[in-house]
Amino acid sequence: MAAAICLNPSPETRSARLTDSHGRVIHDLRVSITDRCNYKCVYCRTGESVAHAESAIAAGLEAPTHYAELTIEEYLRLIKLFVGLGITKVRLTGGEPLLRRGLVELIQELGSLRTLTGEPLDVALTTNGHLLGRLAAPLKAAGLDRVTVSMDAVDEPTFERITHVPGSFQAVLGGIRAARAAGLTPIKINCVLLRGFNDDQVESFARFARREDVVVRFIEFMPLEEGRLWTPEIVVPLREIVDRIGRVLPLVSLPPLEASETARRYTFADGIGEIGIIAPVSQAFCGACSRVRLTSDGKIRTCLFSQIEHDLYGHMRRGDGDDELREYIFQIVQGKEARHHIGEPGFLKPSRSMIHIGG
Ligand code: SF4
């Protein structure tokens, strides 16, 4: 285990926490460490890349990547720069991050980092859970705090119709239970709801949350898929989810854990269990956004719906020093978009689809 590392930003950026021109303090970094995935979820990978992946997986080869991947050491250097500018929470995403060799070592290194206030860095991970059964214990031992599992159905046929991977349902259930046994709690489950695909899962997912002691978060479908699936009608809005669950299991609203929390939290009238609803379409939360993203090939995206991205890795490759790179990050974040414009005239889908951005 590496000794605790205290990052020493240069004098001119020491006091300059990452803020944008709208006055929002940015303390949450999401890092995609690969855009490869072992699932082909219908609402995510709707484009031509599915054909490639199928042949690669059938041949036992890893799915071809679309964008480059950095080395683990390069991600670590870039993440340290962000932490030196006030980032307190790092979430590792993908594609599917558990496919990435060196993940355990990366988490071990991140686990030894301290924030500017000397607190341990908060390290989280979002996964489809397929490989969690095998990796939960080593990830916990390496310093991972908690895990979020993407799971879009609680019945096997629907689940496997969505993922296109036979046996995936039992693998994910096993992964969730292994994560609990390893102490990666609280376990959050992210369920993207699409009308006509899995909106029949709402009530059973609420029961699943209570039965499995996991926090199920329903996510309104956003136009981030590869193909052209998204329409306003396919979105199941927060109001409808609350009404439907409330009819079978009365809900009680809970306060947010922090101002930039994306989920609206609810418990049940009997106090057993918790759900959340992330409603970027019907009840956007951009005003309190505290997030920026780093793509698997080292580009900064200041918003999920950015039309442009910024080549931090390119600056590193050309030899910029840490102070120059910090200054670059600082300037880029200043220009962070105020909000998304989903459903508005002239709305443009982002320049990358979700699998190539990371959650
Ligand atoms: S859409 Fe962009 S600004 Fe809004 S919450 Fe998401 S990342 Fe933040």
PDB file of N, CA, C and O and ligand atoms in Angstrom, residues 24 285-286 289 291 293 303-305 336-340, ligand 1:
ATOM      1  N   ARG A  24     -20.731  27.324  -9.500  1.00  0.00           N
ATOM      2  CA  ARG A  24     -20.833  25.969  -8.934  1.00  0.00           C
ATOM      3  C   ARG A  24     -19.433  25.438  -8.598  1.00  0.00           C
ATOM      4  O   ARG A  24     -18.517  25.571  -9.415  1.00  0.00           O
ATOM      5  N   PHE A 285     -31.499  18.931 -12.581  1.00  0.00           N
ATOM      6  CA  PHE A 285     -30.775  19.344 -11.368  1.00  0.00           C
ATOM      7  C   PHE A 285     -29.451  20.021 -11.722  1.00  0.00           C
ATOM      8  O   PHE A 285     -28.507  20.027 -10.945  1.00  0.00           O
ATOM      9  N   CYS A 286     -29.392  20.602 -12.923  1.00  0.00           N
ATOM     10  CA  CYS A 286     -28.125  21.176 -13.388  1.00  0.00           C
ATOM     11  C   CYS A 286     -27.641  22.323 -12.507  1.00  0.00           C
ATOM     12  O   CYS A 286     -26.451  22.577 -12.408  1.00  0.00           O
ATOM     13  N   CYS A 289     -25.092  21.206 -10.197  1.00  0.00           N
ATOM     14  CA  CYS A 289     -24.164  20.194 -10.725  1.00  0.00           C
ATOM     15  C   CYS A 289     -22.740  20.425 -10.218  1.00  0.00           C
ATOM     16  O   CYS A 289     -22.231  21.536 -10.268  1.00  0.00           O
ATOM     17  N   ARG A 291     -20.209  18.069 -11.155  1.00  0.00           N
ATOM     18  CA  ARG A 291     -19.486  17.006 -11.845  1.00  0.00           C
ATOM     19  C   ARG A 291     -18.775  17.455 -13.110  1.00  0.00           C
ATOM     20  O   ARG A 291     -19.270  18.295 -13.864  1.00  0.00           O
ATOM     21  N   ARG A 293     -16.247  15.160 -16.199  1.00  0.00           N
ATOM     22  CA  ARG A 293     -15.899  13.803 -16.601  1.00  0.00           C
ATOM     23  C   ARG A 293     -14.584  13.768 -17.363  1.00  0.00           C
ATOM     24  O   ARG A 293     -14.220  14.735 -18.039  1.00  0.00           O
ATOM     25  N   CYS A 303     -19.800  18.547 -19.274  1.00  0.00           N
ATOM     26  CA  CYS A 303     -21.212  18.176 -19.083  1.00  0.00           C
ATOM     27  C   CYS A 303     -21.477  16.905 -19.882  1.00  0.00           C
ATOM     28  O   CYS A 303     -20.822  16.668 -20.902  1.00  0.00           O
ATOM     29  N   LEU A 304     -22.433  16.115 -19.372  1.00  0.00           N
ATOM     30  CA  LEU A 304     -22.793  14.879 -20.071  1.00  0.00           C
ATOM     31  C   LEU A 304     -23.187  15.199 -21.518  1.00  0.00           C
ATOM     32  O   LEU A 304     -22.953  14.416 -22.419  1.00  0.00           O
ATOM     33  N   PHE A 305     -23.786  16.386 -21.729  1.00  0.00           N
ATOM     34  CA  PHE A 305     -24.316  16.738 -23.052  1.00  0.00           C
ATOM     35  C   PHE A 305     -23.401  17.694 -23.808  1.00  0.00           C
ATOM     36  O   PHE A 305     -23.822  18.367 -24.749  1.00  0.00           O
ATOM     37  N   LYS A 336     -17.741  25.549 -18.062  1.00  0.00           N
ATOM     38  CA  LYS A 336     -18.723  24.462 -17.994  1.00  0.00           C
ATOM     39  C   LYS A 336     -20.115  24.966 -18.379  1.00  0.00           C
ATOM     40  O   LYS A 336     -20.523  26.043 -17.964  1.00  0.00           O
ATOM     41  N   GLU A 337     -20.845  24.131 -19.146  1.00  0.00           N
ATOM     42  CA  GLU A 337     -22.195  24.497 -19.584  1.00  0.00           C
ATOM     43  C   GLU A 337     -23.114  24.721 -18.386  1.00  0.00           C
ATOM     44  O   GLU A 337     -22.994  24.016 -17.381  1.00  0.00           O
ATOM     45  N   ALA A 338     -24.072  25.648 -18.543  1.00  0.00           N
ATOM     46  CA  ALA A 338     -25.006  25.938 -17.435  1.00  0.00           C
ATOM     47  C   ALA A 338     -25.939  24.762 -17.197  1.00  0.00           C
ATOM     48  O   ALA A 338     -26.222  24.392 -16.055  1.00  0.00           O
ATOM     49  N   ARG A 339     -26.400  24.139 -18.304  1.00  0.00           N
ATOM     50  CA  ARG A 339     -27.396  23.068 -18.135  1.00  0.00           C
ATOM     51  C   ARG A 339     -27.562  22.318 -19.444  1.00  0.00           C
ATOM     52  O   ARG A 339     -27.032  22.727 -20.487  1.00  0.00           O
ATOM     53  N   HIS A 340     -28.381  21.252 -19.425  1.00  0.00           N
ATOM     54  CA  HIS A 340     -28.690  20.555 -20.674  1.00  0.00           C
ATOM     55  C   HIS A 340     -29.938  21.200 -21.282  1.00  0.00           C
ATOM     56  O   HIS A 340     -30.621  21.985 -20.633  1.00  0.00           O
TER      57      HIS A 340
HETATM   58  S1  SF4 B   1     -26.708  17.644 -17.769  1.00  0.00           S
HETATM   59 FE1  SF4 B   1     -24.678  18.537 -17.531  1.00  0.00          FE
HETATM   60  S2  SF4 B   1     -24.955  20.309 -16.206  1.00  0.00           S
HETATM   61 FE2  SF4 B   1     -26.795  19.070 -16.048  1.00  0.00          FE
HETATM   62  S3  SF4 B   1     -26.461  17.781 -14.268  1.00  0.00           S
HETATM   63 FE3  SF4 B   1     -25.767  16.601 -16.062  1.00  0.00          FE
HETATM   64  S4  SF4 B   1     -23.600  17.058 -16.282  1.00  0.00           S
HETATM   65 FE4  SF4 B   1     -24.480  18.595 -14.905  1.00  0.00          FE
END
